[in-house]
Coordinates of C-alpha atoms in Angstrom, one line a residue:
Q1 CA 0.0 -0.1 0.0
V2 CA 1.4 3.4 -1.0
Q3 CA 0.0 6.8 -0.3
L4 CA 0.8 9.7 -2.6
V5 CA 0.3 13.3 -2.0
E6 CA 0.9 16.0 -4.7
S7 CA 1.8 19.6 -4.0
G8 CA 3.2 22.7 -5.9
G9 CA 0.2 23.4 -8.1
G10 CA -1.2 26.9 -8.4
L11 CA -1.5 29.8 -11.1
V12 CA 1.1 30.8 -13.4
Q13 CA 1.3 32.9 -16.4
A14 CA 2.0 31.4 -19.9
G15 CA 5.7 30.9 -20.4
G16 CA 6.3 30.5 -16.8
S17 CA 7.5 27.6 -14.7
L18 CA 6.1 25.4 -11.9
R19 CA 7.6 22.3 -10.1
L20 CA 5.2 19.6 -8.7
S21 CA 6.2 17.3 -6.0
C22 CA 4.7 13.9 -5.2
A23 CA 5.6 12.4 -1.7
A24 CA 5.2 8.8 -1.2
S25 CA 4.6 6.8 2.1
G26 CA 6.3 3.7 2.9
R27 CA 9.6 2.2 2.5
T28 CA 9.4 0.5 -0.9
F29 CA 9.4 3.6 -3.3
S30 CA 12.3 2.2 -5.3
N31 CA 10.3 -0.7 -6.2
Y32 CA 7.7 1.5 -8.2
A33 CA 7.8 3.2 -11.5
M34 CA 6.1 6.7 -11.2
G35 CA 3.9 8.5 -13.6
W36 CA 2.2 11.9 -14.1
F37 CA -1.2 12.4 -15.6
R38 CA -3.5 15.3 -15.9
Q39 CA -7.0 15.9 -16.5
A40 CA -8.6 18.9 -18.1
P41 CA -12.3 20.0 -18.1
G42 CA -14.2 17.9 -20.5
K43 CA -11.2 15.7 -21.4
E44 CA -10.2 12.2 -20.3
R45 CA -7.1 11.6 -17.9
E46 CA -4.0 11.8 -20.1
F47 CA -0.5 10.6 -19.8
V48 CA 2.1 13.4 -19.2
A49 CA 5.4 11.6 -18.1
A50 CA 6.8 8.6 -16.4
I51 CA 10.0 7.6 -14.9
S52 CA 11.2 4.1 -14.2
R53 CA 13.0 2.5 -11.3
N54 CA 16.2 3.2 -13.1
S55 CA 15.2 6.8 -14.0
F56 CA 14.4 5.9 -17.6
T57 CA 12.0 8.6 -18.8
N58 CA 8.9 8.6 -21.0
Y59 CA 7.1 11.8 -22.2
A60 CA 4.0 12.7 -23.9
A61 CA 4.8 14.5 -27.2
S62 CA 2.9 17.6 -26.2
V63 CA 5.3 18.2 -23.2
K64 CA 8.6 16.9 -24.4
G65 CA 11.4 19.4 -24.2
R66 CA 9.2 21.4 -21.7
F67 CA 8.6 19.1 -18.8
T68 CA 11.2 17.0 -17.0
V69 CA 10.3 14.0 -14.6
S70 CA 12.8 13.0 -11.9
R71 CA 12.9 11.0 -8.7
D72 CA 14.6 11.1 -5.4
D73 CA 14.5 7.8 -3.8
A74 CA 16.2 8.9 -0.8
K75 CA 13.2 11.3 -0.3
N76 CA 10.4 9.0 -1.6
T77 CA 9.5 11.7 -4.0
V78 CA 8.9 12.2 -7.6
Y79 CA 9.0 15.6 -9.4
L80 CA 7.6 17.3 -12.4
Q81 CA 9.4 20.4 -13.6
M82 CA 7.3 22.2 -15.9
N83 CA 8.8 25.1 -18.1
S84 CA 7.4 27.2 -20.9
L85 CA 3.9 26.6 -19.7
K86 CA 1.0 27.0 -21.9
P87 CA -2.8 27.6 -21.2
E88 CA -3.4 24.3 -22.7
D89 CA -1.4 22.8 -19.8
T90 CA -4.2 23.8 -17.4
A91 CA -5.4 20.7 -15.6
V92 CA -5.7 18.5 -12.4
Y93 CA -2.3 16.9 -12.4
Y94 CA -2.1 13.4 -10.6
C95 CA 0.9 11.3 -9.8
A96 CA 0.7 7.5 -9.7
A97 CA 2.7 4.5 -8.6
A98 CA 3.0 1.1 -10.4
R99 CA 4.5 -1.8 -8.9
S100 CA 7.2 -2.9 -11.3
S101 CA 9.6 -5.8 -11.4
S102 CA 11.3 -4.2 -14.4
L103 CA 14.0 -1.6 -13.8
W104 CA 13.1 0.1 -17.1
G105 CA 9.4 0.2 -17.3
A106 CA 7.8 3.7 -17.7
A107 CA 4.3 3.1 -18.7
S108 CA 2.1 5.5 -20.4
G109 CA -1.3 3.7 -19.6
P110 CA -3.4 4.8 -16.6
G111 CA -4.4 1.1 -16.1
E112 CA -0.8 0.1 -15.4
Y113 CA -0.7 2.2 -12.2
D114 CA -2.0 0.8 -8.8
Y115 CA -1.9 4.0 -6.6
W116 CA -2.9 7.6 -7.2
G117 CA -2.6 10.9 -5.6
Q118 CA -5.4 13.3 -4.9
G119 CA -4.3 15.7 -7.7
T120 CA -3.0 19.2 -7.8
Q121 CA -4.6 22.1 -9.9
V122 CA -2.3 23.8 -12.5
T123 CA -3.7 26.9 -14.1
V124 CA -2.0 28.6 -16.8
S125 CA -3.2 32.0 -17.6
S126 CA -2.9 33.7 -21.3

């Protein structure tokens, strides 16, 4: 069982930056691949970025080059650094954890993840 708590959301102007954090409970963080997803009004939850147990990363095309996902296993925390933000990035952002026997898996499908945080709102103004 893993509890995930996101933080760092807020209001930012287009072109600005924001860093989201996701803190995980427990002592088995290194056994999980971690993902970030977002859900905008009227849209389905979509993949943003993921990071494997060995820090292999996977990004949605819409955020590649602007967002960076990283993890700090010593702190049981995963981060999403968001730069050059656009209004279309506005959404509730969720972190998720996937139990993984693979060191390299960084899945993009929501169904691959076992635990989810409560979400944090990111609003990018024009």
